[in-house]
Short mmCIF file of C-alpha atoms in Angstrom, two decimals:
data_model
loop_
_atom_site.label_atom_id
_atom_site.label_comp_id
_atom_site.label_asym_id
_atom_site.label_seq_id
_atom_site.Cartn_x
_atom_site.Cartn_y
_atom_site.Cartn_z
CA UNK H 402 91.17 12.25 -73.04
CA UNK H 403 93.25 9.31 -72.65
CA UNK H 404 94.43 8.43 -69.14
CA UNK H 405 98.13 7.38 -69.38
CA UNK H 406 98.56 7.07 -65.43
CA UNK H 407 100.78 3.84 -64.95
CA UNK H 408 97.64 2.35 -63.40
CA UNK H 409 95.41 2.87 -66.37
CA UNK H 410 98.26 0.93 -68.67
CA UNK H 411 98.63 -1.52 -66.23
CA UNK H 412 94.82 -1.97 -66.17
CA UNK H 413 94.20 -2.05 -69.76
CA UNK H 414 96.98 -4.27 -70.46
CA UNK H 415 95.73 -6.93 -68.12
CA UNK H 416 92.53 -6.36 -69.43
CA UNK H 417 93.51 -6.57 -73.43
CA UNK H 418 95.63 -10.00 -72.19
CA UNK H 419 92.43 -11.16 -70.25
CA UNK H 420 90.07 -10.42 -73.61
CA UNK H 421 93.06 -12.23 -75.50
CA UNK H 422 92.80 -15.63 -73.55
CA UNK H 423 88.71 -15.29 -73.84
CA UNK H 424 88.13 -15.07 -69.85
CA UNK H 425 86.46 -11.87 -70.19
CA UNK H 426 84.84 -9.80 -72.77
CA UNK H 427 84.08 -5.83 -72.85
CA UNK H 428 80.50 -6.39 -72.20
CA UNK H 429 80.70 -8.49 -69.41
CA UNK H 430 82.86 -5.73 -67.83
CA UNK H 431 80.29 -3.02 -68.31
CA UNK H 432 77.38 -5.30 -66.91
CA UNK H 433 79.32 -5.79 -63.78
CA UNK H 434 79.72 -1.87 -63.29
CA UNK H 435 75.89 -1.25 -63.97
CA UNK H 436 74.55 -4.47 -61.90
CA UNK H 437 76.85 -2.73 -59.09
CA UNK H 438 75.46 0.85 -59.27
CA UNK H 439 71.93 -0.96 -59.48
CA UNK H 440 71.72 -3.20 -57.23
CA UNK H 441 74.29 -2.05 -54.16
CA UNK H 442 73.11 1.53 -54.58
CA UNK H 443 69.61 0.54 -53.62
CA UNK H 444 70.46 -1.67 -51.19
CA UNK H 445 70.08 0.02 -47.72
CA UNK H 446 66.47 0.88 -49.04
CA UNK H 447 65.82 -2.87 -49.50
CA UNK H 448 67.66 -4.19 -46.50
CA UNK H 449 64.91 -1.33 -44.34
CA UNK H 450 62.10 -2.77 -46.53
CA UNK H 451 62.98 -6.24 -45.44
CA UNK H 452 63.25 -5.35 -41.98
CA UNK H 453 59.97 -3.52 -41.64
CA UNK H 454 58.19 -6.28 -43.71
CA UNK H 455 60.15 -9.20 -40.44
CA UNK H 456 59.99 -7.26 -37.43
CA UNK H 457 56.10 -4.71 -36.91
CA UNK H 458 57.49 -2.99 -34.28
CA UNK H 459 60.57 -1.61 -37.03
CA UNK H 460 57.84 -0.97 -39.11
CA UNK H 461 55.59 0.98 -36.98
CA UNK H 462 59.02 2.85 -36.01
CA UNK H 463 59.82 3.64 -39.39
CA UNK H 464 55.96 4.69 -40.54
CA UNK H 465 55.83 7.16 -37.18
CA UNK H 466 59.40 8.13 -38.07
CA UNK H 467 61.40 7.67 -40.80
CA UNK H 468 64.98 9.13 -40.31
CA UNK H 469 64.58 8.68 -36.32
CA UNK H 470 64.07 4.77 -37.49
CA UNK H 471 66.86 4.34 -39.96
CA UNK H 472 69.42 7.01 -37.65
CA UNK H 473 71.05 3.67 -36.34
CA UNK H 474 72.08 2.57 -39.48
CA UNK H 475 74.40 5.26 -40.12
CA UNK H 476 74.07 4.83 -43.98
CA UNK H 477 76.00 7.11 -45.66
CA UNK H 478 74.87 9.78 -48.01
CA UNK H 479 73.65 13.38 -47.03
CA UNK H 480 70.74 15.43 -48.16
CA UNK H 481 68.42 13.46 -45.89
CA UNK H 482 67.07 15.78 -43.50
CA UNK H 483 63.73 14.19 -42.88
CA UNK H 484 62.72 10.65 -44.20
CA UNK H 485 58.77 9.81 -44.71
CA UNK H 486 58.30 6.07 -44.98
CA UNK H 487 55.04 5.25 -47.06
CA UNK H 488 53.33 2.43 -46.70
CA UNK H 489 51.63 0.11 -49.62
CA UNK H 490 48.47 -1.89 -48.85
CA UNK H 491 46.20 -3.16 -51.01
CA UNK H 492 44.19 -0.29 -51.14
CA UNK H 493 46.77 2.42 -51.37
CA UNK H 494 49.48 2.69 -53.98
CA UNK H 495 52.41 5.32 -53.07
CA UNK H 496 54.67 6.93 -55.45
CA UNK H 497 57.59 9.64 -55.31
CA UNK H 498 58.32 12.58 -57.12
CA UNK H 499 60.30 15.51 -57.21
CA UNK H 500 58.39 18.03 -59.32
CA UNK H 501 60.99 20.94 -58.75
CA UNK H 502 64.41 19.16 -59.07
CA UNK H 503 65.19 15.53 -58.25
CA UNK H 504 65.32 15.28 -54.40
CA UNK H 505 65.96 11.77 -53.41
CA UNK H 506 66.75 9.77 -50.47
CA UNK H 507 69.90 9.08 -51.65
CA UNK H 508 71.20 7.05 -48.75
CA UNK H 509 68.74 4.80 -49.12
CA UNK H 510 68.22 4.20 -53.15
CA UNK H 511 71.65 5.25 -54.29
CA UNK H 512 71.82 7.31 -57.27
CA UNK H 513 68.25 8.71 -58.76
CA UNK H 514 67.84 6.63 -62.44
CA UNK H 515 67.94 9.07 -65.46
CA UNK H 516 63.71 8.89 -65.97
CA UNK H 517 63.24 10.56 -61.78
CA UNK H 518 64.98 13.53 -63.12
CA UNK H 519 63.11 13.85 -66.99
CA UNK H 520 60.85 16.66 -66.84
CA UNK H 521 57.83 14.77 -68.38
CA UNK H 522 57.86 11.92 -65.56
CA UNK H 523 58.48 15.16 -62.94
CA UNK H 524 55.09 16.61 -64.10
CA UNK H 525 52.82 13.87 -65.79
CA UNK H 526 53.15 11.40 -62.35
CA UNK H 527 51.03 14.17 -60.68
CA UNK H 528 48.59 15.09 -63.88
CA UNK H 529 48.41 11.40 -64.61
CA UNK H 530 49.70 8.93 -62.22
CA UNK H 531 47.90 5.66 -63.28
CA UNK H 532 49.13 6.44 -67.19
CA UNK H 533 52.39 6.91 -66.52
CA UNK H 534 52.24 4.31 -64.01
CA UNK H 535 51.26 1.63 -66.67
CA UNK H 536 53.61 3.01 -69.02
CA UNK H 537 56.13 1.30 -66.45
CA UNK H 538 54.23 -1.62 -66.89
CA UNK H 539 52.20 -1.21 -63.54
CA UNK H 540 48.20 -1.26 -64.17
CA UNK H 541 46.61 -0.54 -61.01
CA UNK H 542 43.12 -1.32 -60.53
CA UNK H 543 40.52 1.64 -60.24
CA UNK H 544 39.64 0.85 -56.77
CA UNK H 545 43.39 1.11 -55.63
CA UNK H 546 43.52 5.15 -54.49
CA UNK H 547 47.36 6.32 -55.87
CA UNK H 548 48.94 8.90 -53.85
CA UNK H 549 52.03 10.89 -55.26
CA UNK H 550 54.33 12.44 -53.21
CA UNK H 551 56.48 15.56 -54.05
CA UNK H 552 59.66 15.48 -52.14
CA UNK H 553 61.67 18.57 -51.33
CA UNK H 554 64.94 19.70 -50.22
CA UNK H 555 63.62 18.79 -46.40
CA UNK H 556 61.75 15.94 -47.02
CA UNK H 557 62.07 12.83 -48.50
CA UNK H 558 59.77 9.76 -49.70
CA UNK H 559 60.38 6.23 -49.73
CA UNK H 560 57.75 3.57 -50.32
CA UNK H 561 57.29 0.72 -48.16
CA UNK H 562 56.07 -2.13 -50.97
CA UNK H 563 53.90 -4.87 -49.86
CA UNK H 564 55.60 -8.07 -48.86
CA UNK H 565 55.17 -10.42 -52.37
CA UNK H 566 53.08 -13.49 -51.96
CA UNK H 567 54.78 -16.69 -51.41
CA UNK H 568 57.58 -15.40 -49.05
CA UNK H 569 56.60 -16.84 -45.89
CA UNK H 570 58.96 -18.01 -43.54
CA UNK H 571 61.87 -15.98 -45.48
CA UNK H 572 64.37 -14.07 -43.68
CA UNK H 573 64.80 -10.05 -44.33
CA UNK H 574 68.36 -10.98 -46.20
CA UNK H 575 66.45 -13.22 -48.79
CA UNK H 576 63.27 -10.64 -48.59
CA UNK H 577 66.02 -7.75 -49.13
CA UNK H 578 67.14 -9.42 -52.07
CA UNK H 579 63.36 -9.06 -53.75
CA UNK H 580 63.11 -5.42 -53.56
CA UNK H 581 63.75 -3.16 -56.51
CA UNK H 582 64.62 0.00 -56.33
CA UNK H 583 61.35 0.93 -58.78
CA UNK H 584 59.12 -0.72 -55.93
CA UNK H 585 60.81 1.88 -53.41
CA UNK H 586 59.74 4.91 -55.79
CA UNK H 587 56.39 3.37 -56.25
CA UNK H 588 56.78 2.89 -59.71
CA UNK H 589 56.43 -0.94 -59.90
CA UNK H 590 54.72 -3.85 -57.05
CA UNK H 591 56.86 -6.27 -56.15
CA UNK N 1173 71.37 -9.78 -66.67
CA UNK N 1174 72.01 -11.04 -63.81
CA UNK N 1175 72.35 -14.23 -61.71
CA UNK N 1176 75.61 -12.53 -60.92
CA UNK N 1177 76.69 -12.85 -57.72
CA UNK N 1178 77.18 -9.87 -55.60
CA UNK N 1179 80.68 -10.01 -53.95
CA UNK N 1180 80.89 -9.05 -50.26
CA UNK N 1181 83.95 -6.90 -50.01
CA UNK N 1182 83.82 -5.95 -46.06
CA UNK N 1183 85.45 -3.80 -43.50
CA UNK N 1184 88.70 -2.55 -44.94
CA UNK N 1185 88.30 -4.26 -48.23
CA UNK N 1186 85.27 -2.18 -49.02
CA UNK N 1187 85.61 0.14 -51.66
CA UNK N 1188 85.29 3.78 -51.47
CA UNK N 1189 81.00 4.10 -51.58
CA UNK N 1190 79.07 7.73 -52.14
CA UNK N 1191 75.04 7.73 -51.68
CA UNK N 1192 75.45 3.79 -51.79
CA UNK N 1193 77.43 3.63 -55.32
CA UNK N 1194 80.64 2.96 -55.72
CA UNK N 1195 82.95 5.53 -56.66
CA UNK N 1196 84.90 5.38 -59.55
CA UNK N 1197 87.84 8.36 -59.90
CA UNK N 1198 88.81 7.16 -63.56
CA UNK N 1199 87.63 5.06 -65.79
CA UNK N 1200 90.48 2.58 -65.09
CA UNK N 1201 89.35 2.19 -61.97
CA UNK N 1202 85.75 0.57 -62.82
CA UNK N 1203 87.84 -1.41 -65.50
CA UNK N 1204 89.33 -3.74 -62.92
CA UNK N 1205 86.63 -3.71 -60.45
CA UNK N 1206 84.43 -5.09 -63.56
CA UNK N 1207 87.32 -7.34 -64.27
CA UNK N 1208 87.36 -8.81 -60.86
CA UNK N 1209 83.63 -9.49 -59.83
CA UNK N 1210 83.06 -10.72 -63.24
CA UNK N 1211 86.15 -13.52 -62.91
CA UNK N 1212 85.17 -14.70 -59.71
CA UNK N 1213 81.68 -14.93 -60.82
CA UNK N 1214 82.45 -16.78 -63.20
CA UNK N 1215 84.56 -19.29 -61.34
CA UNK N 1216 88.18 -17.90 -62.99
CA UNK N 1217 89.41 -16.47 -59.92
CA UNK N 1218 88.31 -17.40 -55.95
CA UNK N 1219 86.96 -14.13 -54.56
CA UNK N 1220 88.18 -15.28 -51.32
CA UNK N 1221 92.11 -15.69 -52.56
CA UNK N 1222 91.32 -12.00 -54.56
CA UNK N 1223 89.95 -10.58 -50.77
CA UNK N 1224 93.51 -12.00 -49.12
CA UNK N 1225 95.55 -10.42 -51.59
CA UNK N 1226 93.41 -7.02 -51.60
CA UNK N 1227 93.83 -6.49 -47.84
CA UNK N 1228 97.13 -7.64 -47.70
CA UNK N 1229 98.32 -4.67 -49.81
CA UNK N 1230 96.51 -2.24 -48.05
CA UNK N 1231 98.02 -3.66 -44.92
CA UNK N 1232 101.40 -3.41 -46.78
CA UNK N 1233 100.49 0.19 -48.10
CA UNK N 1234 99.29 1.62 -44.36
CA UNK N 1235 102.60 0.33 -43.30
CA UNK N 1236 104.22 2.47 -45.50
CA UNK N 1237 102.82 5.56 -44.76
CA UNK N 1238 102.20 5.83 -40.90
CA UNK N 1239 101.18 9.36 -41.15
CA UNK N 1240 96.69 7.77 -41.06
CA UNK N 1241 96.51 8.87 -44.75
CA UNK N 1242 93.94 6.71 -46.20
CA UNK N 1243 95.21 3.69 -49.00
CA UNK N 1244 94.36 4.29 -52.37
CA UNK N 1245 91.99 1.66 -52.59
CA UNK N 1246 92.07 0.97 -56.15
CA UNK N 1247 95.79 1.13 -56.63
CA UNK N 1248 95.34 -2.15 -53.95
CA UNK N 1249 92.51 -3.50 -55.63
CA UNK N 1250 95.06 -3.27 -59.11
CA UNK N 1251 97.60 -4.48 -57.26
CA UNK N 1252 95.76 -7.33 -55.60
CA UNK N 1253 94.29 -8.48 -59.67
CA UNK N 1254 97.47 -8.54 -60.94
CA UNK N 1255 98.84 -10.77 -58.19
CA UNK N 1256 96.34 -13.39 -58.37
CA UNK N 1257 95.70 -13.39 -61.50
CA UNK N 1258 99.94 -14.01 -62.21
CA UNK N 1259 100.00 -16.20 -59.55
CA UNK N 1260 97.41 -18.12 -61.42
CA UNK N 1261 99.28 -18.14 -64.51
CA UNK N 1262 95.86 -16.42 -66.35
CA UNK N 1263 97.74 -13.58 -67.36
CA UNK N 1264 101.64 -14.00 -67.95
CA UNK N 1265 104.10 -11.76 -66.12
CA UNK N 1266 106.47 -11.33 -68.75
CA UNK N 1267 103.28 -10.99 -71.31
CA UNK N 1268 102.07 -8.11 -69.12
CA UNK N 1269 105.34 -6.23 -68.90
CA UNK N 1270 105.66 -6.50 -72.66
CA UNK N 1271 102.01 -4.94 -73.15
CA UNK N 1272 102.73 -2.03 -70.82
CA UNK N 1273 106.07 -1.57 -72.21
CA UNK N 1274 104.26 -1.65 -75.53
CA UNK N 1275 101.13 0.86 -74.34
CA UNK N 1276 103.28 2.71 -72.89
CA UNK N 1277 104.96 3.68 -75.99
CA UNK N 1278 102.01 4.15 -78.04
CA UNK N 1279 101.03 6.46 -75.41
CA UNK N 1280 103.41 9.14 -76.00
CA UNK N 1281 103.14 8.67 -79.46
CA UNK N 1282 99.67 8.90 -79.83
CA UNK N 1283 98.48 11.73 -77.93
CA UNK N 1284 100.22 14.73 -78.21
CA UNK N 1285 100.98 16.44 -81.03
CA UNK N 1286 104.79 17.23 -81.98
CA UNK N 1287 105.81 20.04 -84.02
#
């Protein structure tokens, strides 16, 4: 199992003389790789939310249209063939499912976390959606109707969070920088 | 975590991204991207000196092979680590050598099985 490519000595050799000298530890190495694949993967998502949250005529574009709003963007990433933007208000709460596989808009969210694909969130978030919505820590008040959406091969969901209170006057890079992926499934409120 | 800071690594110094993750061929690979982003944030390395260095071999790869191939953008970003963090005296040149010379050995020893 060991990779003995001259570049995987040469890596773990600076990396055993780095631990050595106390600049750098194993953990912090393995935080940086998950903070990447958490944060950067989910980043186009955020940097749309941010946009449509600054600019209403984006926003209208990307309710009415989805993929025709986000096209521009060229974000990389197939198995997008038709993006549904859902919208958040105060009487609405949105969430996304896949209750056949784990179809996700990739592109936008990065790589699904392990929970989208577990068969008990897959068929409880449509028998149940406000239990297994508090199990993620998100109690929703009875008045607030929750709509779950299944996506499919051909179409896929992502949730358009409402703005959090207190951000007036902030640009979309510093409004990007509040939105969780979890928010975009509709699993947590920003 | 994290107040980490996320390191913009632009145009040609991007790494290789799939559905918005970065893409990792072997484990090595994540090793020193960890490595780096967690130096410069915390203040070992400059990100902007490790950016100079990471560009400037994949300039010096592309001019090695003309034919478009694309640089192996890890073996750059390696590359690029070890330079700076020599150059900075963090990690000793000689030391290094040593180490590899010394992995290197176990290596062979420790893998395969010899009648």
């Amino acid at each position: 199992m060991a990779d003995d490519s001259p570049q995987a000595i040469r890596a773990e050799a600076i990396e055993s003389l780095l631990k050595e000298r106390g600049l750098i530890t194993e953990d912090d190495i393995d935080e940086v790789i998950a903070m990447y694949n958490e944060r950067v993967g989910p980043m186009n998502g955020a940097k749309v939310v941010a946009r449509a949250w600054t600019d209403p005529d984006f926003r209208r574009a990307l309710l009415d249209d989805g993929s025709a709003a986000v096209a521009p963007y060229e974000f990389e990433g197939g198995q997008m063939e038709k993006l549904v933007v859902v919208e958040n208000t105060a009487h609405v709460h949105n969430v996304v499912v896949c209750t056949l596989c784990s179809c996700y808009p990739w592109a936008l969210l990065g790589l699904p976390p392990r929970w989208y694909k577990d068969p008990a969130y897959r068929s409880r978030i449509v028998r149940e959606p406000r239990k297994v919505l508090a199990e993620f820590g998100l109690e929703l008040d009875p008045a607030v109707q929750v709509r779950v959406w299944d996506s499919s091969a051909e179409v896929r969901y992502l949730v358009l969070p409402e703005r959090p209170l207190g951000t007036d006057g902030w640009d979309a890079e510093r409004l990007a920088e509040r939105v969780t992926r979890d928010a975009m499934i509709g699993v947590a409120r920003l | 975590m994290s107040d980490a800071v996320e390191l913009a690594l632009p145009g040609r110094a991007a790494p290789p991204m799939t559905n918005g993750e970065v893409v990792f061929e072997a484990p090595w690979q994540g090793r020193v991207f960890g490595m780096a982003h967690n130096l410069a944030n915390a203040g070992i390395i400059s990100w902007d000196t490790f950016r100079e260095h990471l560009i400037e071999r994949i300039g010096v790869w592309e001019a090695q092979h003309p034919s478009g191939e694309h640089y192996p953008y890890f073996d750059c970003f390696l590359e690029a680590l070890e330079q700076v963090l020599v150059t900075a005296q963090l990690v000793d040149g000689q030391g290094l050598r040593e180490r590899i010379a010394q992995y290197e050995t176990r290596e062979h020893g420790h893998d395969h099985t010899h009648d």
